[in-house]
CSV table of C-alpha atoms in Angstrom, one decimal:
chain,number,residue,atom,x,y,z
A,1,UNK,CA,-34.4,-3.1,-98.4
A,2,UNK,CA,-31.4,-1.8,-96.2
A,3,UNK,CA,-32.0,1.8,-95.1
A,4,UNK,CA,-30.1,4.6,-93.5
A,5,UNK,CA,-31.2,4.9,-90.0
A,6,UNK,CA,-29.6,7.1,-87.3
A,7,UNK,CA,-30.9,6.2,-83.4
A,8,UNK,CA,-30.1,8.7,-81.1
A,9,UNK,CA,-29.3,8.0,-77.6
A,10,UNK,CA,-26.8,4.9,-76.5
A,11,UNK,CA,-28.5,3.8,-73.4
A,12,UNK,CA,-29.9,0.2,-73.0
A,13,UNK,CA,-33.0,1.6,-75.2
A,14,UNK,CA,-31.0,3.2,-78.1
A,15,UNK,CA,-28.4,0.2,-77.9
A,16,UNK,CA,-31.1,-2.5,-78.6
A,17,UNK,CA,-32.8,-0.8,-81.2
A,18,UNK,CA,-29.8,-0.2,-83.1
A,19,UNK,CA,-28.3,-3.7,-82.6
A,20,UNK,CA,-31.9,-4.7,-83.6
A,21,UNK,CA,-32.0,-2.7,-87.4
A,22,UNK,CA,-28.4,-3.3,-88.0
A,23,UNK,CA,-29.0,-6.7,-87.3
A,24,UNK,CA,-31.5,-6.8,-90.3
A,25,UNK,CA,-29.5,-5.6,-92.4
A,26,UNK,CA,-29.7,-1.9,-92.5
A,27,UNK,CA,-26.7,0.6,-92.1
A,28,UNK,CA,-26.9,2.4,-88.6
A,29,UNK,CA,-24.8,5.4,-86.9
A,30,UNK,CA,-25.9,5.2,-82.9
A,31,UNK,CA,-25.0,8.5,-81.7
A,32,UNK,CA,-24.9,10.0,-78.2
A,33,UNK,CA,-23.2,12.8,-76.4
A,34,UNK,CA,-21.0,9.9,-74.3
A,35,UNK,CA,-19.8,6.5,-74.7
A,36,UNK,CA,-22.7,3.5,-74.7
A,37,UNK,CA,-24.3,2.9,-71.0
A,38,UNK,CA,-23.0,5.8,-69.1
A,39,UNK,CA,-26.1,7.5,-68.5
A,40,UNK,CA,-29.7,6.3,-66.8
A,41,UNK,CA,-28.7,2.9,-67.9
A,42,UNK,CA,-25.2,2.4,-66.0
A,43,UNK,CA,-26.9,3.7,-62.7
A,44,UNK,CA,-30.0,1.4,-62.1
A,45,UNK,CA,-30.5,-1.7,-60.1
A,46,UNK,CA,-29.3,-4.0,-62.4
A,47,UNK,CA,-32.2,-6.6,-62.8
A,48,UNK,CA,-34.4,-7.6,-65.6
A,49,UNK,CA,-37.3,-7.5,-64.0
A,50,UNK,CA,-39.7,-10.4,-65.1
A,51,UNK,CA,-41.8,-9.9,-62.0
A,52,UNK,CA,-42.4,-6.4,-62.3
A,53,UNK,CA,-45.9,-7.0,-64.5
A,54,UNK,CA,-47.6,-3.6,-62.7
A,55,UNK,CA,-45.6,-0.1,-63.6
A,56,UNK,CA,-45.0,2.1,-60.5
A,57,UNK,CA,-48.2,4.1,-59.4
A,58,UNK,CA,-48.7,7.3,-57.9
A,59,UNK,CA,-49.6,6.6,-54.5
A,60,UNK,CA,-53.2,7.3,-54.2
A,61,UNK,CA,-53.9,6.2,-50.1
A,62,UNK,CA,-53.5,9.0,-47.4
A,63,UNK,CA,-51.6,7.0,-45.4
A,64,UNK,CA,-48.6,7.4,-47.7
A,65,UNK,CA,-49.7,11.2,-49.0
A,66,UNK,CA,-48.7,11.9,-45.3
A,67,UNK,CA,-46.1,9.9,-45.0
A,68,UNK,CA,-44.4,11.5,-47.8
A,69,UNK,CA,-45.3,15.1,-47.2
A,70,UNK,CA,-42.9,16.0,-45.0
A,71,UNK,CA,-40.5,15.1,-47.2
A,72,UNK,CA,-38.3,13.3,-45.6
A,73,UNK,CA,-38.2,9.7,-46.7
A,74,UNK,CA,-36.3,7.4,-48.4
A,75,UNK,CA,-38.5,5.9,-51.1
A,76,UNK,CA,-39.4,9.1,-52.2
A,77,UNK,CA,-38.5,12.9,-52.1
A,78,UNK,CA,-39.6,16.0,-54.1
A,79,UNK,CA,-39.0,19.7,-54.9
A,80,UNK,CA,-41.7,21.5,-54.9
A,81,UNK,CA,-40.8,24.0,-57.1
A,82,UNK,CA,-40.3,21.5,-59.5
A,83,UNK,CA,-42.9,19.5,-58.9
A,84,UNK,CA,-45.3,22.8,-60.1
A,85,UNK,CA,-43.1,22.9,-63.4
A,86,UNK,CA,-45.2,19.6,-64.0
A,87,UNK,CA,-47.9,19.6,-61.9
A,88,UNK,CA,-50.0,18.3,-65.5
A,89,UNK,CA,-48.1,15.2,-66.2
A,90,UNK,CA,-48.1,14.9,-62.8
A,91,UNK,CA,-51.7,15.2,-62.3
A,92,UNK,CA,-52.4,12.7,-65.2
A,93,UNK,CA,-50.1,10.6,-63.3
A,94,UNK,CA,-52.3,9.9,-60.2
A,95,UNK,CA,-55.5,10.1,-62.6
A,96,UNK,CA,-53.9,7.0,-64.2
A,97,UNK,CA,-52.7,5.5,-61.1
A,98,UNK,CA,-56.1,3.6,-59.8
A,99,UNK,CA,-59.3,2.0,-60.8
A,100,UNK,CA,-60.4,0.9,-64.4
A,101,UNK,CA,-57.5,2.8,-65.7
A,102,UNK,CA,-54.2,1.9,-63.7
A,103,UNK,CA,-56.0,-2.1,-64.7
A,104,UNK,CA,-56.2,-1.1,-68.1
A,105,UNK,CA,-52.6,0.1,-68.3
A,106,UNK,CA,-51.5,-3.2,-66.6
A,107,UNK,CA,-52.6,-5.4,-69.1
A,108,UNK,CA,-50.7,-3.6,-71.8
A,109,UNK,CA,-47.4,-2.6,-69.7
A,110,UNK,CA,-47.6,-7.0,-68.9
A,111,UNK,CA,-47.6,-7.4,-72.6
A,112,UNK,CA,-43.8,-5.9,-72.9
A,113,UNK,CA,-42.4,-7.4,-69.7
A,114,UNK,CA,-43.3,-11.0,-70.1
A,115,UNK,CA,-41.3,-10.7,-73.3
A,116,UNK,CA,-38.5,-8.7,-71.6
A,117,UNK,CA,-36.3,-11.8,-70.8
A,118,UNK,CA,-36.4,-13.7,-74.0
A,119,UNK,CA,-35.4,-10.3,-75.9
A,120,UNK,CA,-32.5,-10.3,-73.6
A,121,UNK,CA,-31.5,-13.7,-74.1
A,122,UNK,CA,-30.8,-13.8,-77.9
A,123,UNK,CA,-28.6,-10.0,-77.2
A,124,UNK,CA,-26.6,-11.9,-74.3
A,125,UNK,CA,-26.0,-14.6,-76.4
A,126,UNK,CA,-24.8,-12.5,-79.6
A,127,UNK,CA,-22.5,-10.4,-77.1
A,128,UNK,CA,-21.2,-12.7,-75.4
A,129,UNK,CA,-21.9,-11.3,-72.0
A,130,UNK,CA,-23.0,-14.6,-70.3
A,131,UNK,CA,-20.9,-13.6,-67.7
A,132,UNK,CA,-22.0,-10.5,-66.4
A,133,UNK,CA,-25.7,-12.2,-65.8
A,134,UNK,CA,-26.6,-14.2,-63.1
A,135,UNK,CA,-29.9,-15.9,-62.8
A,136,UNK,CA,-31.9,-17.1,-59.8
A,137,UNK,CA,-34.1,-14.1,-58.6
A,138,UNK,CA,-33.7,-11.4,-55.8
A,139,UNK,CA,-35.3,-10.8,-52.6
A,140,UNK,CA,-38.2,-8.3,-51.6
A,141,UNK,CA,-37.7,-8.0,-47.7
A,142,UNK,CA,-40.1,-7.1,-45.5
A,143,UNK,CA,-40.4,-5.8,-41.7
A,144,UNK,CA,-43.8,-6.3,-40.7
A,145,UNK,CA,-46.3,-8.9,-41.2
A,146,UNK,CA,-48.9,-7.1,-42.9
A,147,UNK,CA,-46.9,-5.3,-45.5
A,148,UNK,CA,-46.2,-9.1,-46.9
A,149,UNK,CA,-49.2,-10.2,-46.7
A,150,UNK,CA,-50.5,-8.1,-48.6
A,151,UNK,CA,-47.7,-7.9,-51.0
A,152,UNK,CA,-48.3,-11.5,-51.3
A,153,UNK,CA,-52.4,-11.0,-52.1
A,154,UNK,CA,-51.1,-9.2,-55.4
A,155,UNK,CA,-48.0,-11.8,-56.1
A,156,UNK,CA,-50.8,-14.9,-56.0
A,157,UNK,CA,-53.0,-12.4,-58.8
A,158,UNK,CA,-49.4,-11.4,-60.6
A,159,UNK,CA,-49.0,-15.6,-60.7
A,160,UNK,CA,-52.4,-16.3,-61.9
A,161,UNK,CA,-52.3,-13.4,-64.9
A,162,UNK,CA,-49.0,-13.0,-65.8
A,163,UNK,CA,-47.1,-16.2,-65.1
A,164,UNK,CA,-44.6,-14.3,-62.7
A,165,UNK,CA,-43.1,-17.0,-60.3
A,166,UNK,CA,-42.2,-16.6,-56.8
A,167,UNK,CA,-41.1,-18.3,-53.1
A,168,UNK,CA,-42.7,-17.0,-49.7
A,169,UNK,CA,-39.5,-16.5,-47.6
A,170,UNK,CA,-39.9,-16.9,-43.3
A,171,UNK,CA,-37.6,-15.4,-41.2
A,172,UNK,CA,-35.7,-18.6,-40.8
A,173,UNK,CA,-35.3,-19.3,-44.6
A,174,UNK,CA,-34.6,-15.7,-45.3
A,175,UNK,CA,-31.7,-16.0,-42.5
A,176,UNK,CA,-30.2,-19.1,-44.1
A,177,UNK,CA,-30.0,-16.9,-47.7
A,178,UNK,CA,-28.6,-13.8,-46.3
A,179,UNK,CA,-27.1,-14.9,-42.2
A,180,UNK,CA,-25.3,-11.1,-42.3
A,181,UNK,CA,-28.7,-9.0,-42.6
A,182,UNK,CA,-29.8,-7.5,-39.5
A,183,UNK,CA,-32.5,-9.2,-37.1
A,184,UNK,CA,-36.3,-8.5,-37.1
A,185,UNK,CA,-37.2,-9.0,-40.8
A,186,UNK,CA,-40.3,-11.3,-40.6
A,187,UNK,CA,-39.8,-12.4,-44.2
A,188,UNK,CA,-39.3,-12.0,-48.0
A,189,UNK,CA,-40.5,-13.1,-51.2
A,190,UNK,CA,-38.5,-14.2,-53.2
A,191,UNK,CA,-38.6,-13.1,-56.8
A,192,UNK,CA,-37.3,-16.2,-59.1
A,193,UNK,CA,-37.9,-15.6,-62.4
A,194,UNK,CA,-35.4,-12.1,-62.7
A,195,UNK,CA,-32.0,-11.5,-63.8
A,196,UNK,CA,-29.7,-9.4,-62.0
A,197,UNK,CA,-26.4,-8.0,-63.8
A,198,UNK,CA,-23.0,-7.2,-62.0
A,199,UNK,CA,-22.5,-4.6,-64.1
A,200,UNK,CA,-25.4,-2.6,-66.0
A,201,UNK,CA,-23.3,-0.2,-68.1
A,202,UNK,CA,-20.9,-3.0,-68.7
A,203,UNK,CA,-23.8,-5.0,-70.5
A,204,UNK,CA,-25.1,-1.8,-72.4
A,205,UNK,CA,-21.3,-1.8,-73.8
A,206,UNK,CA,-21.2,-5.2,-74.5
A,207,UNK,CA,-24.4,-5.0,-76.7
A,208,UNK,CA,-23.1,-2.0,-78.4
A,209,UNK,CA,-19.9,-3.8,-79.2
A,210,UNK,CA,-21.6,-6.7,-80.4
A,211,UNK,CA,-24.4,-3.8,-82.4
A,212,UNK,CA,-20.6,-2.5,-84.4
A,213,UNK,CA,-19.8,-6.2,-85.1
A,214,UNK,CA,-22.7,-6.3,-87.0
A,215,UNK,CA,-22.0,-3.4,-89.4
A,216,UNK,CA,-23.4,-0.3,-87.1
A,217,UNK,CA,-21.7,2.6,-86.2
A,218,UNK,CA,-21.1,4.5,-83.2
A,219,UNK,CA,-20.6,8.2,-82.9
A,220,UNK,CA,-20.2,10.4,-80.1
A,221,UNK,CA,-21.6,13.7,-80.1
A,222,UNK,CA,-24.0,15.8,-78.9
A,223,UNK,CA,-27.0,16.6,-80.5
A,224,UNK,CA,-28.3,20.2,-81.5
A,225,UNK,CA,-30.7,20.0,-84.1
A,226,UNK,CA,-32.7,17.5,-86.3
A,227,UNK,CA,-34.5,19.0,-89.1
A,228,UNK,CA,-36.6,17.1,-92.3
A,229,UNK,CA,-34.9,17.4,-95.5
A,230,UNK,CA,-36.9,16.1,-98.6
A,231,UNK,CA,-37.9,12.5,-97.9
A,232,UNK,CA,-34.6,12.3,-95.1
A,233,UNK,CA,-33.5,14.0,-91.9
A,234,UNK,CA,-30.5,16.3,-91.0
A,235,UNK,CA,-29.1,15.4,-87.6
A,236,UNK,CA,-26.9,19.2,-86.8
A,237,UNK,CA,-24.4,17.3,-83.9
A,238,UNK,CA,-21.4,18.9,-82.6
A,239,UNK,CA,-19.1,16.9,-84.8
A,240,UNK,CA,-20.7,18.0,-88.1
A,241,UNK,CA,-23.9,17.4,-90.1
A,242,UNK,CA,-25.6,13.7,-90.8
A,243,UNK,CA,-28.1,12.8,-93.2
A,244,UNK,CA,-30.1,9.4,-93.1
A,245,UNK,CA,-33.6,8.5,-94.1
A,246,UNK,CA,-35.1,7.6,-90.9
A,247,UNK,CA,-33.9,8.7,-87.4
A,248,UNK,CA,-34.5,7.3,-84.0
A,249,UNK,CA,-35.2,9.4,-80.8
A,250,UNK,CA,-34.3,7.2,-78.3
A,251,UNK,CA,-32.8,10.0,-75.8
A,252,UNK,CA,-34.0,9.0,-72.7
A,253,UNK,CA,-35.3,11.9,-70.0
A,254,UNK,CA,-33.7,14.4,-72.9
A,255,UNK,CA,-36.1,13.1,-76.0
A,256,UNK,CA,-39.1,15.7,-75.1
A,257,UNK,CA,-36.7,19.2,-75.4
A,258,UNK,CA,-35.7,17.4,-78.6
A,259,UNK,CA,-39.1,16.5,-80.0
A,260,UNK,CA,-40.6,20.0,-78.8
A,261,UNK,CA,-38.0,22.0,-81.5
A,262,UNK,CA,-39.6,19.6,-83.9
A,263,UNK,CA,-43.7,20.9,-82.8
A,264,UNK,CA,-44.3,17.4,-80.7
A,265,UNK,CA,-44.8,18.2,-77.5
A,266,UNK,CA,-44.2,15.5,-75.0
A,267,UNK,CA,-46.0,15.3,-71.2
A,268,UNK,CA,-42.5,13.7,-70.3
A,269,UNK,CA,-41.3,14.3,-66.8
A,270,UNK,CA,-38.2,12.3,-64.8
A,271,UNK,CA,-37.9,10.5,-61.7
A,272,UNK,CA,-34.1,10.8,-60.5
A,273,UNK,CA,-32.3,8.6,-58.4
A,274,UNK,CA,-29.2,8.4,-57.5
A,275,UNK,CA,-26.3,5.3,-56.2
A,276,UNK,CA,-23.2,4.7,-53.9
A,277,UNK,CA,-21.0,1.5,-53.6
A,278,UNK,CA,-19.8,0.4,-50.4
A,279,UNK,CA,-17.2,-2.3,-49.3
A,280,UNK,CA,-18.8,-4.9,-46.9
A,281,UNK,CA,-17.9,-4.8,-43.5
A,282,UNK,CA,-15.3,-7.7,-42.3
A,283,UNK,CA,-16.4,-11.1,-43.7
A,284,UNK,CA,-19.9,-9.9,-44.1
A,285,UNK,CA,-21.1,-11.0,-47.5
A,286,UNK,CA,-24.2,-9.7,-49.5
A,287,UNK,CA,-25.1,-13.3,-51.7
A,288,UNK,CA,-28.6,-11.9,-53.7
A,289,UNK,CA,-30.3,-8.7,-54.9
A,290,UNK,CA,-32.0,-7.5,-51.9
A,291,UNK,CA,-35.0,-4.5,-51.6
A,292,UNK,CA,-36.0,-3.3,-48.2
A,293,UNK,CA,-40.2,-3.0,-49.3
A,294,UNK,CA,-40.9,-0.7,-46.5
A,295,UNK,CA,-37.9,2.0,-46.5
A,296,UNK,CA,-37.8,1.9,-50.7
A,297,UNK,CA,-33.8,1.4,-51.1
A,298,UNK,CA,-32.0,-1.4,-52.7
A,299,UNK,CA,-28.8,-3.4,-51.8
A,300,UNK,CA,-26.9,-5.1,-55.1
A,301,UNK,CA,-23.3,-7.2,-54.7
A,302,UNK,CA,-22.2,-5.8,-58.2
A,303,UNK,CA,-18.3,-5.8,-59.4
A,304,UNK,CA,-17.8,-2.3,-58.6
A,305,UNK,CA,-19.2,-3.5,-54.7
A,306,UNK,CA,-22.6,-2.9,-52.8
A,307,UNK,CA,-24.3,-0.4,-54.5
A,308,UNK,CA,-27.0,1.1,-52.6
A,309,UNK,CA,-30.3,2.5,-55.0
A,310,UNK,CA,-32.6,5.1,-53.6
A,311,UNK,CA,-35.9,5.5,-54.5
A,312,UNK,CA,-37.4,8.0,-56.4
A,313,UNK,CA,-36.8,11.8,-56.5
A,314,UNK,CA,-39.4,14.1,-58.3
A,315,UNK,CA,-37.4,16.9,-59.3
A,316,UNK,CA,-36.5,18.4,-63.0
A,317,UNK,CA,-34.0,17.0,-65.3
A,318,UNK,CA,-31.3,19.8,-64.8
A,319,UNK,CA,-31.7,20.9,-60.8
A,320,UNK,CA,-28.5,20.3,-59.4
A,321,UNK,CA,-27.9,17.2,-57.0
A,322,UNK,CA,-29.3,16.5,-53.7
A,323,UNK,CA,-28.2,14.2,-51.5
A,324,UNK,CA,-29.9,14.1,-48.8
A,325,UNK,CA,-32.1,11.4,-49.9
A,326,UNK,CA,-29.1,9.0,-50.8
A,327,UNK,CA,-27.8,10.0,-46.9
A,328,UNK,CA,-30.7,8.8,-45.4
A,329,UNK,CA,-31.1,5.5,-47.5
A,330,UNK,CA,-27.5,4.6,-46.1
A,331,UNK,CA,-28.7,5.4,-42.4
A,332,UNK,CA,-31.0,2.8,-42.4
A,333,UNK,CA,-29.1,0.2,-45.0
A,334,UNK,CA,-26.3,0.2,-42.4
A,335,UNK,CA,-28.8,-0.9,-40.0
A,336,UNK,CA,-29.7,-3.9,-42.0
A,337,UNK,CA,-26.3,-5.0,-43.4
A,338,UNK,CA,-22.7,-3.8,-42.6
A,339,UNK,CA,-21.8,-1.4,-45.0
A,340,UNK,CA,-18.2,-0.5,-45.4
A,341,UNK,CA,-16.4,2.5,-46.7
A,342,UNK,CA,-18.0,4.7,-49.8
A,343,UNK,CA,-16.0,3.5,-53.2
A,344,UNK,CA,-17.1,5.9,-55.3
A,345,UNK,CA,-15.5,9.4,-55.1
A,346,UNK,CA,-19.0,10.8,-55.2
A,347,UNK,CA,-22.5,9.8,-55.8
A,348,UNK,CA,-24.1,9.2,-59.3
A,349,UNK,CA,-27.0,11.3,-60.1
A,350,UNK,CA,-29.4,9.9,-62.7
A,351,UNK,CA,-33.1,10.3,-64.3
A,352,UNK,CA,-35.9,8.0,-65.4
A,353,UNK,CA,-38.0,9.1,-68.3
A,354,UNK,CA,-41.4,8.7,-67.3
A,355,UNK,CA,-45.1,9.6,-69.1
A,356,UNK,CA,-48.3,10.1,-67.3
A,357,UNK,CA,-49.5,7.1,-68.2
A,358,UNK,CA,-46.7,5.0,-66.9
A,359,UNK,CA,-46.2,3.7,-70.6
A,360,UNK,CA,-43.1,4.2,-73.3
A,361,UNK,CA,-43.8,5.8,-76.3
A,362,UNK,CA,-42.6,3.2,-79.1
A,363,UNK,CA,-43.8,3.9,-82.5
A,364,UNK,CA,-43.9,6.4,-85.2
A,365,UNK,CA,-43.7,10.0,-84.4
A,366,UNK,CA,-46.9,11.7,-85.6
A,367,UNK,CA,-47.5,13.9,-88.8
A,368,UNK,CA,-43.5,13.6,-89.3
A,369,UNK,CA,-42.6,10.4,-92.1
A,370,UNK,CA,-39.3,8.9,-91.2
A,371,UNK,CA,-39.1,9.8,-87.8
A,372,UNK,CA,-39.6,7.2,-84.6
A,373,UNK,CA,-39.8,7.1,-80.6
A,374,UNK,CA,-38.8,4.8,-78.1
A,375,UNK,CA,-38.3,6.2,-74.8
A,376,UNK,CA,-40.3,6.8,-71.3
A,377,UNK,CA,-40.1,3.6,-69.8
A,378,UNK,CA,-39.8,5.1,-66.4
A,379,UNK,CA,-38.1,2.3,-63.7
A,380,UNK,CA,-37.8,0.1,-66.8
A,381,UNK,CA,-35.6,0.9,-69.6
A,382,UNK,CA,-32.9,-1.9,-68.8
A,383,UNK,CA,-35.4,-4.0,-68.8
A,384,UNK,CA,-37.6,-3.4,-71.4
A,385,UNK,CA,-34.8,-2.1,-74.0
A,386,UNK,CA,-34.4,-5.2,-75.9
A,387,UNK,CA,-37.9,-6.1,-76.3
A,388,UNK,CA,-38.2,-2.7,-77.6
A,389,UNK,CA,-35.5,-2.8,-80.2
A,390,UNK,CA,-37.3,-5.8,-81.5
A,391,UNK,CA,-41.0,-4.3,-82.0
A,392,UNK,CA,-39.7,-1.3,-83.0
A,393,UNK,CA,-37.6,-3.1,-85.6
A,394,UNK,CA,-40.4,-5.1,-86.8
A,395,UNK,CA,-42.5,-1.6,-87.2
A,396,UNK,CA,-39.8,0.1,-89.0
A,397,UNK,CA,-39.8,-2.6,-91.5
A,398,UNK,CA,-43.5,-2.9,-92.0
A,399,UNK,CA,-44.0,-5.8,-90.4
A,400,UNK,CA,-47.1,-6.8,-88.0
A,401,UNK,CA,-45.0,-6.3,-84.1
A,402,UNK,CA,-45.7,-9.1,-81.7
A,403,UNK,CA,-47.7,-7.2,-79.9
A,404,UNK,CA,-50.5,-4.5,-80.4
A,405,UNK,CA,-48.6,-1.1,-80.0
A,406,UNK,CA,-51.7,1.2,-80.3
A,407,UNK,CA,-51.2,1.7,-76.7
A,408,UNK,CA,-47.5,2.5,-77.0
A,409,UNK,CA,-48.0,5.6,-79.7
A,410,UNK,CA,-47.4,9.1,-79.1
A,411,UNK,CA,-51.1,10.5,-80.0
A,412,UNK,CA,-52.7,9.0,-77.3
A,413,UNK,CA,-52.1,11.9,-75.2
């Protein structure tokens, strides 16, 4: 039976759930406070990430405690001030991060990302978007011998569990890929399985084209209020009152202030990032994906030019921009490839929803008929958007998902 459904937020999450319910039928206004893909999902690295079967854990070792303490790296950088703000979820965080539990959450984060591909593969194919996907993996580079190897200890298990495929890269082979990176890498692995995408937001658009070519509808607005009317919702947005019978949160790093007006509270805290695009110097050409392991930046040839990803920054949602981090990631990338001139008239700023457990919440929102969650996929939205659209779909409708989404529901905190 069709239904009234209104998803909020028009990242690569929102998008695909959307396209996903209007696609069975059922009428659907995605709203959001900008156009489709111009928040968390146009600034990431661009790569549906097959191979990335283990969510990012807290770093447990001393080694790296110190490492990071003085605050100065690239791969990660915090405020402390912030950091106290949600010193919980935080807490929970490196609980989670190790042992029987961290193994635990691996074999249910695995059950979304080995899906993530083919759940990408039917959208693509509706939108038409063929060509802003290019397939054939992306290296993981690496500067010392004994941060590979034992990178490579946990690819072999990643193989044997998860099916995620792979190449061992020497210096020589690497060389013949990428002749313009700077000498002294002993190696990479090479990553075959992924997808990367020239152009992120470009692909959320594409699929939210593709979602009103269906039948759905896209509104832009911001949200202020969602209340429960009867057997319905009231979505208060700045463009007027909607009514529907089910509603969506799909808002990204934003969904826990919304669900906390509603009495849910969230243990939701963000990871921001941010990105530059460069011109290459002279004839130097960037031909793959590329990740330097041991400073934690990324290099991606997309059609807006080299855009250079930092790592993460622990910091809260609405603290202005710091770019510091983003200054020392292109210190060192201009070391290992010859960056041109900036592109961008300033540097995008963005945030990663993540939950203490490293896991989304997909499912029905608690104690509150009609209303439903998908976001916190940390590092993974783009890729795990379309798989989520599809379970969540298949939940909404009363079916039995593919997979077992106890783990994914809000009242396991």
């Amino acid at each position: 039976m069709s239904r009234n459904i209104i998803v909020l937020g028009a990242g690569m999450v929102g998008v695909s759930v959307a396209w996903h319910l209007a696609r069975r039928g059922h009428d659907v206004t995605l709203m959001d406070r900008r156009a489709p893909g111009l928040e968390t999902s146009f600034g990431n690295a661009g790569i549906i990430q097959r191979e990335a079967v283990r969510p990012y854990a807290f770093p447990r070792d001393l080694g790296t405690l110190l490492r990071v303490l003085p605050n100065r790296e690239v791969d990660i950088r915090y405020r402390l001030t912030d950091m106290v703000g949600a010193a919980g979820p935080l807490l929970q965080y490196w609980i989670n991060s190790g042992g029987a539990r961290y193994a635990r959450i691996v074999n249910e984060w695995a059950s979304l990302i080995m899906r993530c591909q083919d759940a990408h593969a039917t959208m693509i194919e509706a939108a038409g978007a063929e060509a802003l996907v290019r397939k054939g993996g992306w290296l993981e580079l690496y500067r010392t011998r004994k941060a590979l190897d034992e990178r490579l200890e946990e690819a072999k298990e990643n193989h044997e569990r998860f099916g995620v495929e792979y190449e061992v890269l020497d210096a020589e082979a690497l060389y013949a890929k990428e002749p313009h990176l700077a000498e002294g890498l002993v190696g990479a692995i090479h990553w075959t399985q992924p997808w990367m995408v020239a152009d992120p937001g470009g692909l959320v658009q594409a699929y939210a084209a593709n979602f009103e070519a269906l039948g759905g509808h896209v509104m832009q607005a911001s949200v202020e209020e969602v209340h429960q009317v009867g057997t319905g919702w009231r979505v208060t947005t700045s463009e007027g009152d909607l009514e529907a019978q089910q509603v969506v949160v799909a808002m990204g790093p934003w969904s826990g202030k919304l669900l906390s007006r509603l009495g849910l509270e969230v243990p939701l805290f963000v990871k921001r990032g941010y990105h530059m695009h460069y011109s290459a110097e002279g004839e130097a050409r960037l031909n793959h994906w590329v990740m330097d392991a041991e400073r934690g930046f990324l290099l991606e040839p997309m059609r807006a030019g080299i855009r250079l990803t930092t790592g993460a920054e622990l910091a809260d949602l609405d603290a202005p921009p710091q770019y510091k981090q983003l200054a020392a990631a292109e210190k060192v990338a201009r070391k290992l490839f010859p960056l041109g001139k900036r592109r961008d008239a300033q540097p995008w700023k963005g945030a990663r929803p993540c939950m203490p457990d490293m896991k989304p919440v997909i499912g029905a929102a608690p104690d509150k008929e009609g209303l439903w969650l998908a976001f916190g996929h940390g590092h993974q939205g783009f890729t795990l958007g379309p798989v989520t659209g599809e379970l969540l779909a298949q939940m909404m409708d009363g079916e039995t998902p593919a997979v077992d989404m106890t783990p994914f529901r809000l009242d396991r905190f």
